[in-house]
Amino acid sequence: MRRVRRPARSLALATSLLAGTLAPSAGATHLAPGALAEAAHRVGFHVGAAIDHDLDAARREIAAREFTSATLENSLKWGPLSPAPGVYDFSRADAVIDWAEPSGLRVRGHTLFWDRLNGTPGWLADEVAAAPDPAAHLRQRMETHAQTVVGRYAGRLSQWDVVNEPLAALRGDLDPLNLFVQTLGESYLDIAFRAAHAADPDAELFLNETLVELLPAKFEGLIALVERMLARGVPIHGVGLQGHFLLAPPDPFALRSQLERIAALGLRVELTEVDIPISLFASAPDPLAAQAQAYGDLFEACVSVRACTGITTWGVDDGHTWLDSFFLTQQNAPNRPLLFDASGQPKPAYDAAVAALALRIIDVDVDVAPGDPGYRINPSSRGVVAVAILGADGFDVFDIVPATLGFGPAGAPLAHAHGPHYEDVNEDGRTDLLAHYRTQQTGLSAGDPDACVSGRTVDGLAFAGCDRGSVVERSTASP
Ligand code: XIL
């Protein structure tokens, strides 16, 4: 596993690098209506919004124009669906799905089995407690529920959050307060996914989890759980990271490596319920611009991992967000966490999302050695370049003079999107540099052997090196 270290000295360095960041401009967008959906279509990506059955027409119009995917915010949860044992009311779910399909939206089913908030009907726990064999009873109920609900919409919903939040709120073990865990242990996941798969073999089945972006130990628990499921042959196709960034904005490096870890399991991954509240940026000179930067980071991280296929925001606009009534966040209302403001106008975050979707993402691994002078580069284009600088033996590139770091034939200074991130990239116990730079002039294309960087360490040691790894391009967008 990669070790991540952020020593004190690097913070100052990161801060100075961030000063050179290309901040998205504040103010009204100059983009044409529908630009977000169009940018997503162009690169085969999904941008979605949570839609409730009673969402008004103006918001639905925005959703249909700007998004390519819709997630049912509440209407498919077991609680709202089933007021009494065995009784189902599909009218609200039908209303959302019957609207989304002709609007050309992909539909995500959310969620079959969730034991928090309104996820599970109150009668279920009572019934299970009273049953002579609680485990057999709950299993039977789960299988019937999956058959009834997934089966009803088979062929219409492309993805299902089959299980939501199986882990303890702040830890990586199964949630001891969860009825399914208490009654069936880990086997409830197998029962859930197998039943959902039997009911709709074409649906992509996701495990959806919360707060893992902010809690590395919880993320490890999630990965271990999914690995065990895969080892048991459970039909799981994707992992959803909810992306409620309530405590801190996304760390693009940490997030990207999480997305890559999930991709390495052979699964797809989506950010399924994103909110980035404006209160996180209260002390920034321009909070909307800072929020836009955070959204840009989020989109870049996902777009730069091939297996990351979509980002859904948990609502359409700031005038209608669950955070304004959720007990942990209502005191910050208006939370303003979304891409559109309360009057339905696109925010700077919208522009940042569109811009990130249009970037060419190029990964370059560069091995540098002290004193190596050679670097060359190609004609110009725009893009994001993720550079892993691997220190050679006896040489550590850990501390770099940022002003000297260059990319290209003349060592043109890099515009730093995020600043450096220190990782033991080559897992030799030494600290190397993994950085993510935004550059205006690289001209790199897939398979290009000429990707090079040069710079100087704080000790004055010059270094330069050229790509020895692969150059990977995800998007098909023109630069
Ligand atoms: C929320 C809805 O947005 C609210 O309207 C409802 O009152 C409670 O549930 N994680 C999830 C979502 O997986 O289903 C939750 O949705 C938000 C947290």
Tab-separated table of C-alpha atoms and ligand atoms in Angstrom:
chain	number	residue	atom	x	y	z
A	1	MET	CA	0.000	0.000	0.000
A	2	ARG	CA	1.192	3.472	-0.748
A	3	ARG	CA	2.286	5.513	2.200
A	4	VAL	CA	1.231	9.121	2.187
A	5	ARG	CA	3.180	11.716	4.106
A	6	ARG	CA	2.663	15.439	4.390
A	7	PRO	CA	5.553	16.815	6.398
A	8	ALA	CA	5.462	20.313	7.848
A	9	ARG	CA	7.888	21.708	5.297
A	10	SER	CA	5.754	20.437	2.443
A	11	LEU	CA	2.791	22.430	3.678
A	12	ALA	CA	4.548	25.716	3.086
A	13	LEU	CA	5.670	24.411	-0.260
A	14	ALA	CA	2.186	23.299	-1.175
A	15	THR	CA	0.800	26.659	-0.148
A	16	SER	CA	3.235	28.547	-2.309
A	17	LEU	CA	2.466	26.258	-5.204
A	18	LEU	CA	-1.233	26.714	-4.750
A	19	ALA	CA	-0.752	30.440	-5.094
A	20	GLY	CA	-0.011	29.734	-8.728
A	21	THR	CA	-3.201	27.807	-9.197
A	22	LEU	CA	-5.383	28.625	-12.141
A	23	ALA	CA	-8.469	29.614	-10.186
A	24	PRO	CA	-11.771	29.297	-12.016
A	25	SER	CA	-13.294	32.715	-12.539
A	26	ALA	CA	-16.169	33.803	-10.350
A	27	GLY	CA	-19.422	35.187	-11.681
A	28	ALA	CA	-21.945	34.105	-14.235
A	29	THR	CA	-21.021	31.423	-16.679
A	30	HIS	CA	-20.315	32.203	-20.321
A	31	LEU	CA	-21.086	28.665	-21.280
A	32	ALA	CA	-24.093	27.749	-23.359
A	33	PRO	CA	-27.046	26.126	-21.593
A	34	GLY	CA	-26.553	22.372	-21.513
A	35	ALA	CA	-22.745	22.665	-21.568
A	36	LEU	CA	-22.333	20.287	-18.644
A	37	ALA	CA	-24.286	17.425	-20.195
A	38	GLU	CA	-22.618	18.044	-23.531
A	39	ALA	CA	-19.122	17.953	-22.033
A	40	ALA	CA	-20.003	14.729	-20.212
A	41	HIS	CA	-21.425	13.089	-23.333
A	42	ARG	CA	-18.299	13.940	-25.287
A	43	VAL	CA	-16.088	11.945	-22.938
A	44	GLY	CA	-18.513	9.151	-22.150
A	45	PHE	CA	-19.051	10.319	-18.585
A	46	HIS	CA	-22.165	10.775	-16.453
A	47	VAL	CA	-23.091	13.823	-14.432
A	48	GLY	CA	-26.155	13.228	-12.340
A	49	ALA	CA	-28.493	14.773	-9.810
A	50	ALA	CA	-30.693	13.324	-7.086
A	51	ILE	CA	-34.345	13.759	-8.018
A	52	ASP	CA	-37.283	13.389	-5.660
A	53	HIS	CA	-40.824	12.628	-6.753
A	54	ASP	CA	-42.080	16.102	-5.813
A	55	LEU	CA	-39.287	18.109	-7.440
A	56	ASP	CA	-40.802	21.087	-9.217
A	57	ALA	CA	-40.893	21.593	-12.962
A	58	ALA	CA	-38.223	24.317	-13.110
A	59	ARG	CA	-35.700	22.079	-11.367
A	60	ARG	CA	-36.595	19.117	-13.536
A	61	GLU	CA	-36.024	21.268	-16.579
A	62	ILE	CA	-32.511	22.103	-15.374
A	63	ALA	CA	-31.873	18.436	-14.608
A	64	ALA	CA	-32.995	17.292	-18.039
A	65	ARG	CA	-30.882	19.939	-19.763
A	66	GLU	CA	-27.673	19.823	-17.726
A	67	PHE	CA	-27.381	16.289	-16.399
A	68	THR	CA	-27.118	12.889	-18.032
A	69	SER	CA	-28.155	10.790	-15.055
A	70	ALA	CA	-30.784	10.867	-12.321
A	71	THR	CA	-30.744	9.087	-8.964
A	72	LEU	CA	-33.989	8.598	-7.051
A	73	GLU	CA	-33.402	10.593	-3.871
A	74	ASN	CA	-35.967	8.821	-1.678
A	75	SER	CA	-38.698	7.157	-3.721
A	76	LEU	CA	-37.055	3.716	-4.015
A	77	LYS	CA	-35.966	3.349	-0.406
A	78	TRP	CA	-37.684	0.512	1.417
A	79	GLY	CA	-39.098	2.899	4.058
A	80	PRO	CA	-41.015	5.234	1.709
A	81	LEU	CA	-41.909	2.343	-0.638
A	82	SER	CA	-43.440	0.008	1.868
A	83	PRO	CA	-45.672	1.462	4.609
A	84	ALA	CA	-46.704	-1.987	5.924
A	85	PRO	CA	-45.400	-5.563	5.605
A	86	GLY	CA	-45.721	-6.740	2.024
A	87	VAL	CA	-47.453	-3.527	0.894
A	88	TYR	CA	-45.760	-1.491	-1.842
A	89	ASP	CA	-46.608	1.920	-3.227
A	90	PHE	CA	-44.647	2.498	-6.416
A	91	SER	CA	-46.429	5.654	-7.487
A	92	ARG	CA	-43.634	8.060	-6.473
A	93	ALA	CA	-40.825	5.943	-7.919
A	94	ASP	CA	-42.816	5.449	-11.116
A	95	ALA	CA	-43.306	9.203	-11.402
A	96	VAL	CA	-39.560	9.893	-11.280
A	97	ILE	CA	-38.580	7.058	-13.607
A	98	ASP	CA	-41.372	7.788	-16.081
A	99	TRP	CA	-40.094	11.360	-16.279
A	100	ALA	CA	-36.364	10.533	-16.417
A	101	GLU	CA	-36.497	8.018	-19.252
A	102	PRO	CA	-38.022	10.240	-21.949
A	103	SER	CA	-35.741	13.036	-20.726
A	104	GLY	CA	-32.834	10.887	-21.899
A	105	LEU	CA	-31.393	10.389	-18.437
A	106	ARG	CA	-29.680	7.275	-17.198
A	107	VAL	CA	-31.408	6.201	-13.990
A	108	ARG	CA	-29.662	4.972	-10.832
A	109	GLY	CA	-31.727	2.977	-8.363
A	110	HIS	CA	-31.165	4.078	-4.775
A	111	THR	CA	-31.228	2.059	-2.564
A	112	LEU	CA	-32.383	-1.469	-1.741
A	113	PHE	CA	-30.913	-2.106	1.701
A	114	TRP	CA	-30.029	0.762	4.000
A	115	ASP	CA	-30.602	0.882	7.738
A	116	ARG	CA	-30.230	4.591	8.498
A	117	LEU	CA	-32.566	7.612	8.249
A	118	ASN	CA	-35.532	6.651	6.044
A	119	GLY	CA	-33.863	3.582	4.483
A	120	THR	CA	-35.774	0.810	6.267
A	121	PRO	CA	-39.444	0.695	7.316
A	122	GLY	CA	-40.062	0.677	11.067
A	123	TRP	CA	-42.152	-2.488	10.893
A	124	LEU	CA	-39.230	-4.579	9.639
A	125	ALA	CA	-37.207	-4.598	12.876
A	126	ASP	CA	-40.328	-5.437	14.928
A	127	GLU	CA	-41.223	-8.268	12.602
A	128	VAL	CA	-37.694	-9.701	12.615
A	129	ALA	CA	-37.496	-9.496	16.411
A	130	ALA	CA	-40.767	-11.406	16.760
A	131	ALA	CA	-39.874	-14.124	14.241
A	132	PRO	CA	-38.971	-17.593	15.558
A	133	ASP	CA	-35.964	-17.634	13.220
A	134	PRO	CA	-35.012	-13.970	12.704
A	135	ALA	CA	-32.205	-14.703	10.213
A	136	ALA	CA	-34.361	-16.893	7.990
A	137	HIS	CA	-37.194	-14.384	8.196
A	138	LEU	CA	-35.050	-11.390	7.251
A	139	ARG	CA	-33.412	-13.311	4.435
A	140	GLN	CA	-36.812	-14.184	3.034
A	141	ARG	CA	-37.991	-10.567	3.286
A	142	MET	CA	-34.817	-9.302	1.578
A	143	GLU	CA	-35.116	-11.741	-1.306
A	144	THR	CA	-38.767	-10.893	-1.840
A	145	HIS	CA	-37.980	-7.158	-1.631
A	146	ALA	CA	-35.192	-7.376	-4.212
A	147	GLN	CA	-37.361	-9.467	-6.527
A	148	THR	CA	-40.309	-7.091	-6.166
A	149	VAL	CA	-38.437	-3.814	-6.607
A	150	VAL	CA	-35.482	-4.628	-8.862
A	151	GLY	CA	-37.682	-6.984	-10.857
A	152	ARG	CA	-40.321	-4.306	-11.426
A	153	TYR	CA	-37.821	-2.001	-13.125
A	154	ALA	CA	-35.618	-4.643	-14.734
A	155	GLY	CA	-33.985	-3.304	-17.886
A	156	ARG	CA	-34.824	0.313	-16.992
A	157	LEU	CA	-32.380	1.185	-14.218
A	158	SER	CA	-28.744	0.873	-15.302
A	159	GLN	CA	-27.300	0.917	-11.803
A	160	TRP	CA	-28.521	0.014	-8.344
A	161	ASP	CA	-27.067	0.977	-4.992
A	162	VAL	CA	-27.896	-2.489	-3.722
A	163	VAL	CA	-26.453	-1.943	-0.264
A	164	ASN	CA	-25.963	1.481	1.254
A	165	GLU	CA	-23.646	2.240	4.187
A	166	PRO	CA	-22.863	-1.233	5.569
A	167	LEU	CA	-19.973	0.113	7.644
A	168	ALA	CA	-20.004	1.810	11.048
A	169	ALA	CA	-20.331	5.575	10.696
A	170	LEU	CA	-16.698	6.413	11.439
A	171	ARG	CA	-14.954	3.026	11.234
A	172	GLY	CA	-14.137	0.287	8.757
A	173	ASP	CA	-16.014	-2.593	10.409
A	174	LEU	CA	-19.612	-3.562	9.683
A	175	ASP	CA	-22.079	-1.305	11.493
A	176	PRO	CA	-23.078	-3.019	14.747
A	177	LEU	CA	-26.256	-0.892	14.855
A	178	ASN	CA	-27.436	-2.121	11.458
A	179	LEU	CA	-30.410	-4.542	11.548
A	180	PHE	CA	-29.073	-6.560	8.605
A	181	VAL	CA	-25.621	-6.879	10.176
A	182	GLN	CA	-27.103	-7.793	13.557
A	183	THR	CA	-29.326	-10.470	12.074
A	184	LEU	CA	-27.290	-11.926	9.219
A	185	GLY	CA	-23.730	-10.677	9.631
A	186	GLU	CA	-21.678	-10.114	6.489
A	187	SER	CA	-23.797	-12.658	4.607
A	188	TYR	CA	-26.482	-9.992	4.163
A	189	LEU	CA	-24.366	-8.424	1.445
A	190	ASP	CA	-24.208	-11.706	-0.457
A	191	ILE	CA	-27.947	-12.232	-0.089
A	192	ALA	CA	-28.627	-8.690	-1.275
A	193	PHE	CA	-26.406	-8.748	-4.350
A	194	ARG	CA	-27.358	-12.261	-5.439
A	195	ALA	CA	-31.057	-11.466	-5.166
A	196	ALA	CA	-30.677	-8.176	-7.042
A	197	HIS	CA	-28.647	-9.887	-9.764
A	198	ALA	CA	-31.269	-12.604	-10.172
A	199	ALA	CA	-33.967	-9.937	-10.516
A	200	ASP	CA	-32.096	-7.902	-13.157
A	201	PRO	CA	-28.965	-9.570	-14.558
A	202	ASP	CA	-28.146	-6.499	-16.670
A	203	ALA	CA	-28.110	-3.911	-13.890
A	204	GLU	CA	-24.747	-2.782	-12.548
A	205	LEU	CA	-24.787	-3.479	-8.854
A	206	PHE	CA	-23.051	-1.047	-6.501
A	207	LEU	CA	-22.077	-0.980	-2.897
A	208	ASN	CA	-22.456	2.621	-1.751
A	209	GLU	CA	-20.602	4.007	1.256
A	210	THR	CA	-20.266	7.310	3.066
A	211	LEU	CA	-17.413	9.320	4.595
A	212	VAL	CA	-14.653	7.070	3.265
A	213	GLU	CA	-13.141	10.006	1.364
A	214	LEU	CA	-12.388	11.638	4.706
A	215	LEU	CA	-11.532	8.540	6.752
A	216	PRO	CA	-8.653	6.426	5.374
A	217	ALA	CA	-9.207	3.595	7.891
A	218	LYS	CA	-12.841	3.341	6.882
A	219	PHE	CA	-11.781	3.222	3.248
A	220	GLU	CA	-9.462	0.292	4.016
A	221	GLY	CA	-12.381	-1.484	5.685
A	222	LEU	CA	-14.461	-0.918	2.569
A	223	ILE	CA	-11.772	-2.307	0.276
A	224	ALA	CA	-11.314	-5.377	2.508
A	225	LEU	CA	-15.070	-5.975	2.542
A	226	VAL	CA	-15.335	-5.727	-1.244
A	227	GLU	CA	-12.333	-8.019	-1.684
A	228	ARG	CA	-14.006	-10.647	0.481
A	229	MET	CA	-17.218	-10.316	-1.529
A	230	LEU	CA	-15.311	-10.746	-4.794
A	231	ALA	CA	-13.498	-13.782	-3.354
A	232	ARG	CA	-16.905	-15.324	-2.581
A	233	GLY	CA	-18.065	-14.689	-6.149
A	234	VAL	CA	-20.710	-12.122	-5.165
A	235	PRO	CA	-22.021	-10.242	-8.232
A	236	ILE	CA	-20.840	-6.712	-7.431
A	237	HIS	CA	-19.894	-4.384	-10.276
A	238	GLY	CA	-19.123	-1.066	-8.693
A	239	VAL	CA	-18.434	0.960	-5.593
A	240	GLY	CA	-20.135	4.271	-4.935
A	241	LEU	CA	-18.415	6.886	-2.830
A	242	GLN	CA	-21.136	9.224	-1.641
A	243	GLY	CA	-18.972	12.335	-1.568
A	244	HIS	CA	-20.739	14.332	1.147
A	245	PHE	CA	-17.755	16.582	1.777
A	246	LEU	CA	-19.114	18.039	4.997
A	247	LEU	CA	-15.871	18.434	6.935
A	248	ALA	CA	-13.284	19.240	4.280
A	249	PRO	CA	-13.167	19.704	0.524
A	250	PRO	CA	-11.954	16.741	-1.529
A	251	ASP	CA	-8.234	16.065	-1.420
A	252	PRO	CA	-7.688	15.344	-5.116
A	253	PHE	CA	-4.623	13.178	-4.549
A	254	ALA	CA	-6.073	11.039	-1.821
A	255	LEU	CA	-9.332	10.729	-3.732
A	256	ARG	CA	-7.613	9.774	-6.927
A	257	SER	CA	-5.644	7.021	-5.236
A	258	GLN	CA	-8.864	5.730	-3.655
A	259	LEU	CA	-10.515	5.642	-7.066
A	260	GLU	CA	-7.504	3.792	-8.461
A	261	ARG	CA	-7.653	1.238	-5.643
A	262	ILE	CA	-11.266	0.467	-6.506
A	263	ALA	CA	-10.451	0.318	-10.216
A	264	ALA	CA	-7.663	-2.158	-9.430
A	265	LEU	CA	-10.312	-4.548	-8.088
A	266	GLY	CA	-11.808	-4.627	-11.575
A	267	LEU	CA	-14.818	-2.552	-10.506
A	268	ARG	CA	-16.200	0.711	-11.670
A	269	VAL	CA	-16.577	3.602	-9.290
A	270	GLU	CA	-18.764	6.689	-9.127
A	271	LEU	CA	-19.146	9.662	-6.810
A	272	THR	CA	-22.811	9.157	-6.046
A	273	GLU	CA	-24.108	11.892	-3.688
A	274	VAL	CA	-21.810	14.875	-3.875
A	275	ASP	CA	-22.268	17.984	-1.740
A	276	ILE	CA	-19.509	20.547	-1.130
A	277	PRO	CA	-21.057	23.123	1.239
A	278	ILE	CA	-19.998	26.728	0.906
A	279	SER	CA	-19.300	26.939	4.665
A	280	LEU	CA	-16.035	25.050	4.050
A	281	PHE	CA	-14.755	28.161	2.299
A	282	ALA	CA	-16.071	30.810	4.677
A	283	SER	CA	-12.624	32.285	5.235
A	284	ALA	CA	-11.613	32.284	1.557
A	285	PRO	CA	-11.526	35.703	-0.159
A	286	ASP	CA	-13.963	34.394	-2.760
A	287	PRO	CA	-15.890	31.410	-1.362
A	288	LEU	CA	-17.635	30.653	-4.663
A	289	ALA	CA	-14.284	30.508	-6.455
A	290	ALA	CA	-12.862	28.269	-3.750
A	291	GLN	CA	-15.876	25.989	-4.030
A	292	ALA	CA	-15.358	25.941	-7.790
A	293	GLN	CA	-11.766	24.877	-7.268
A	294	ALA	CA	-12.967	22.028	-5.066
A	295	TYR	CA	-15.482	20.895	-7.692
A	296	GLY	CA	-12.785	21.153	-10.356
A	297	ASP	CA	-10.490	18.993	-8.224
A	298	LEU	CA	-13.245	16.444	-7.738
A	299	PHE	CA	-14.072	16.203	-11.432
A	300	GLU	CA	-10.390	16.033	-12.397
A	301	ALA	CA	-9.756	13.225	-9.951
A	302	CYS	CA	-12.639	11.164	-11.326
A	303	VAL	CA	-12.052	11.950	-14.984
A	304	SER	CA	-8.403	10.953	-14.649
A	305	VAL	CA	-9.313	7.416	-13.569
A	306	ARG	CA	-10.807	5.418	-16.403
A	307	ALA	CA	-13.005	3.278	-14.157
A	308	CYS	CA	-14.584	6.378	-12.617
A	309	THR	CA	-17.655	6.788	-14.779
A	310	GLY	CA	-19.808	9.400	-13.127
A	311	ILE	CA	-20.436	12.105	-10.566
A	312	THR	CA	-23.869	12.755	-9.114
A	313	THR	CA	-24.683	15.787	-6.982
A	314	TRP	CA	-27.248	15.268	-4.233
A	315	GLY	CA	-29.774	17.673	-5.669
A	316	VAL	CA	-30.016	20.092	-8.568
A	317	ASP	CA	-29.595	23.547	-7.037
A	318	ASP	CA	-28.859	25.321	-3.773
A	319	GLY	CA	-32.516	26.156	-3.200
A	320	HIS	CA	-33.352	22.513	-2.564
A	321	THR	CA	-30.699	20.535	-0.697
A	322	TRP	CA	-31.136	17.908	1.992
A	323	LEU	CA	-28.294	19.581	3.978
A	324	ASP	CA	-30.542	22.507	4.870
A	325	SER	CA	-32.766	20.169	6.902
A	326	PHE	CA	-30.316	17.418	7.957
A	327	PHE	CA	-29.740	17.693	11.711
A	328	LEU	CA	-25.937	17.857	11.424
A	329	THR	CA	-25.871	20.598	8.791
A	330	GLN	CA	-29.115	22.574	9.132
A	331	GLN	CA	-27.453	25.155	11.359
A	332	ASN	CA	-25.288	26.147	8.367
A	333	ALA	CA	-28.263	26.774	6.104
A	334	PRO	CA	-28.089	27.889	3.392
A	335	ASN	CA	-25.397	25.266	2.742
A	336	ARG	CA	-25.249	26.087	-0.982
A	337	PRO	CA	-23.408	22.849	-1.853
A	338	LEU	CA	-24.393	22.335	-5.509
A	339	LEU	CA	-23.562	23.449	-9.056
A	340	PHE	CA	-26.580	25.754	-9.495
A	341	ASP	CA	-27.635	28.596	-7.218
A	342	ALA	CA	-31.052	28.911	-5.613
A	343	SER	CA	-32.397	30.734	-8.647
A	344	GLY	CA	-31.220	27.985	-10.970
A	345	GLN	CA	-28.219	29.866	-12.365
A	346	PRO	CA	-24.952	27.972	-12.913
A	347	LYS	CA	-22.304	28.779	-10.305
A	348	PRO	CA	-18.526	29.046	-10.812
A	349	ALA	CA	-18.425	25.400	-9.704
A	350	TYR	CA	-20.400	24.564	-12.833
A	351	ASP	CA	-17.758	26.146	-15.048
A	352	ALA	CA	-15.033	24.283	-13.171
A	353	ALA	CA	-16.822	20.972	-13.699
A	354	VAL	CA	-17.244	21.641	-17.423
A	355	ALA	CA	-13.597	22.678	-17.712
A	356	ALA	CA	-12.408	19.518	-15.976
A	357	LEU	CA	-14.483	17.374	-18.337
A	358	ALA	CA	-12.806	19.013	-21.308
A	359	LEU	CA	-9.270	18.383	-20.122
A	360	ARG	CA	-7.002	15.794	-21.585
A	361	ILE	CA	-5.671	13.776	-18.700
A	362	ILE	CA	-2.201	12.445	-19.189
A	363	ASP	CA	-0.261	10.363	-16.712
A	364	VAL	CA	3.482	10.472	-16.904
A	365	ASP	CA	5.895	8.600	-14.697
A	366	VAL	CA	9.290	10.199	-14.756
A	367	ASP	CA	12.390	8.747	-13.185
A	368	VAL	CA	14.798	11.523	-12.406
A	369	ALA	CA	18.464	11.314	-11.624
A	370	PRO	CA	20.714	14.081	-10.282
A	371	GLY	CA	22.408	16.062	-12.974
A	372	ASP	CA	20.592	14.423	-15.876
A	373	PRO	CA	20.208	17.327	-18.344
A	374	GLY	CA	18.013	15.800	-21.020
A	375	TYR	CA	14.500	16.903	-21.603
A	376	ARG	CA	12.489	17.396	-24.722
A	377	ILE	CA	8.883	18.145	-25.463
A	378	ASN	CA	6.324	18.292	-28.222
A	379	PRO	CA	4.015	20.911	-29.734
A	380	SER	CA	1.361	22.533	-27.647
A	381	SER	CA	-1.967	21.557	-26.231
A	382	ARG	CA	-3.739	21.895	-22.908
A	383	GLY	CA	-4.227	19.295	-20.293
A	384	VAL	CA	-3.672	17.914	-16.882
A	385	VAL	CA	-0.473	16.059	-16.343
A	386	ALA	CA	-0.024	13.795	-13.372
A	387	VAL	CA	3.680	13.421	-12.869
A	388	ALA	CA	5.192	10.833	-10.602
A	389	ILE	CA	8.780	11.790	-10.011
A	390	LEU	CA	10.649	8.746	-8.819
A	391	GLY	CA	13.892	9.413	-7.058
A	392	ALA	CA	16.859	7.421	-8.240
A	393	ASP	CA	19.040	5.516	-5.783
A	394	GLY	CA	20.657	7.783	-3.264
A	395	PHE	CA	18.610	10.713	-4.428
A	396	ASP	CA	15.452	12.023	-2.929
A	397	VAL	CA	13.305	14.523	-4.824
A	398	PHE	CA	11.251	15.179	-1.769
A	399	ASP	CA	11.955	18.902	-1.458
A	400	ILE	CA	11.833	20.853	-4.673
A	401	VAL	CA	12.199	24.572	-5.309
A	402	PRO	CA	8.800	25.104	-6.899
A	403	ALA	CA	9.894	27.987	-9.086
A	404	THR	CA	12.393	25.753	-10.822
A	405	LEU	CA	10.076	22.918	-11.663
A	406	GLY	CA	9.593	22.839	-15.389
A	407	PHE	CA	8.002	20.666	-17.972
A	408	GLY	CA	8.871	20.805	-21.628
A	409	PRO	CA	11.736	21.752	-23.912
A	410	ALA	CA	12.666	24.964	-22.153
A	411	GLY	CA	11.735	23.736	-18.731
A	412	ALA	CA	8.664	25.982	-18.918
A	413	PRO	CA	7.345	26.555	-15.409
A	414	LEU	CA	4.351	24.469	-14.507
A	415	ALA	CA	1.083	25.919	-13.402
A	416	HIS	CA	0.346	23.936	-10.318
A	417	ALA	CA	-3.167	22.742	-10.003
A	418	HIS	CA	-2.784	21.160	-6.638
A	419	GLY	CA	0.769	21.365	-5.434
A	420	PRO	CA	2.870	18.346	-4.693
A	421	HIS	CA	1.777	15.328	-2.798
A	422	TYR	CA	4.385	13.219	-1.154
A	423	GLU	CA	4.093	9.523	-1.495
A	424	ASP	CA	6.308	6.554	-1.519
A	425	VAL	CA	5.494	6.063	-5.155
A	426	ASN	CA	7.901	3.258	-5.863
A	427	GLU	CA	7.355	1.644	-2.487
A	428	ASP	CA	11.000	1.532	-1.549
A	429	GLY	CA	10.475	3.213	1.805
A	430	ARG	CA	11.792	6.520	0.495
A	431	THR	CA	9.579	9.520	-0.085
A	432	ASP	CA	9.136	10.520	-3.674
A	433	LEU	CA	6.903	13.064	-5.256
A	434	LEU	CA	3.611	12.547	-6.936
A	435	ALA	CA	2.304	15.758	-8.338
A	436	HIS	CA	-0.619	16.789	-10.442
A	437	TYR	CA	0.056	19.747	-12.655
A	438	ARG	CA	-2.032	21.757	-14.999
A	439	THR	CA	-0.024	22.751	-17.998
A	440	GLN	CA	-0.847	24.897	-20.994
A	441	GLN	CA	1.786	23.517	-23.280
A	442	THR	CA	2.652	19.900	-23.206
A	443	GLY	CA	1.480	18.433	-26.462
A	444	LEU	CA	1.883	14.988	-25.021
A	445	SER	CA	-0.129	12.245	-26.574
A	446	ALA	CA	-0.704	8.636	-25.656
A	447	GLY	CA	2.471	6.595	-25.842
A	448	ASP	CA	4.702	9.642	-26.136
A	449	PRO	CA	8.201	8.816	-24.908
A	450	ASP	CA	9.272	12.446	-24.605
A	451	ALA	CA	7.578	13.521	-21.425
A	452	CYS	CA	10.197	15.130	-19.266
A	453	VAL	CA	10.502	17.297	-16.187
A	454	SER	CA	13.342	19.247	-14.701
A	455	GLY	CA	13.880	21.153	-11.512
A	456	ARG	CA	16.082	21.778	-8.546
A	457	THR	CA	15.868	20.499	-5.018
A	458	VAL	CA	16.108	22.847	-2.047
A	459	ASP	CA	19.658	21.567	-1.670
A	460	GLY	CA	20.487	23.011	-5.073
A	461	LEU	CA	20.734	19.697	-6.856
A	462	ALA	CA	19.471	19.905	-10.419
A	463	PHE	CA	17.505	17.052	-11.790
A	464	ALA	CA	15.780	16.216	-15.031
A	465	GLY	CA	14.357	13.120	-16.498
A	466	CYS	CA	12.152	11.752	-19.200
A	467	ASP	CA	9.206	9.440	-19.157
A	468	ARG	CA	9.986	5.788	-18.782
A	469	GLY	CA	6.450	4.742	-18.078
A	470	SER	CA	3.260	4.892	-20.017
A	471	VAL	CA	1.285	7.911	-21.031
A	472	VAL	CA	-2.381	7.270	-20.497
A	473	GLU	CA	-5.158	9.288	-21.985
A	474	ARG	CA	-8.687	8.855	-20.763
A	475	SER	CA	-10.783	11.337	-22.543
A	476	THR	CA	-11.524	11.683	-26.193
A	477	ALA	CA	-12.142	15.405	-25.854
A	478	SER	CA	-10.246	17.592	-28.222
A	479	PRO	CA	-7.715	19.743	-26.382
B	1	XIL	C1	-31.419	11.704	2.203
B	1	XIL	C2	-32.440	12.498	1.420
B	1	XIL	O1	-31.785	13.451	0.634
B	1	XIL	C3	-33.391	13.177	2.364
B	1	XIL	O2	-34.438	13.810	1.637
B	1	XIL	C4	-33.991	12.147	3.322
B	1	XIL	O3	-34.779	12.820	4.287
B	1	XIL	C5	-32.922	11.364	4.026
B	1	XIL	O4	-32.055	10.780	3.054
B	1	XIL	N1	-26.949	9.255	2.282
B	1	XIL	C6	-27.775	8.601	1.412
B	1	XIL	C7	-29.002	9.255	0.915
B	1	XIL	O5	-27.428	7.519	0.936
B	1	XIL	O6	-30.039	8.358	0.648
B	1	XIL	C8	-29.503	10.310	1.875
B	1	XIL	O7	-30.610	10.987	1.300
B	1	XIL	C9	-28.376	11.236	2.245
B	1	XIL	C10	-27.263	10.493	2.929
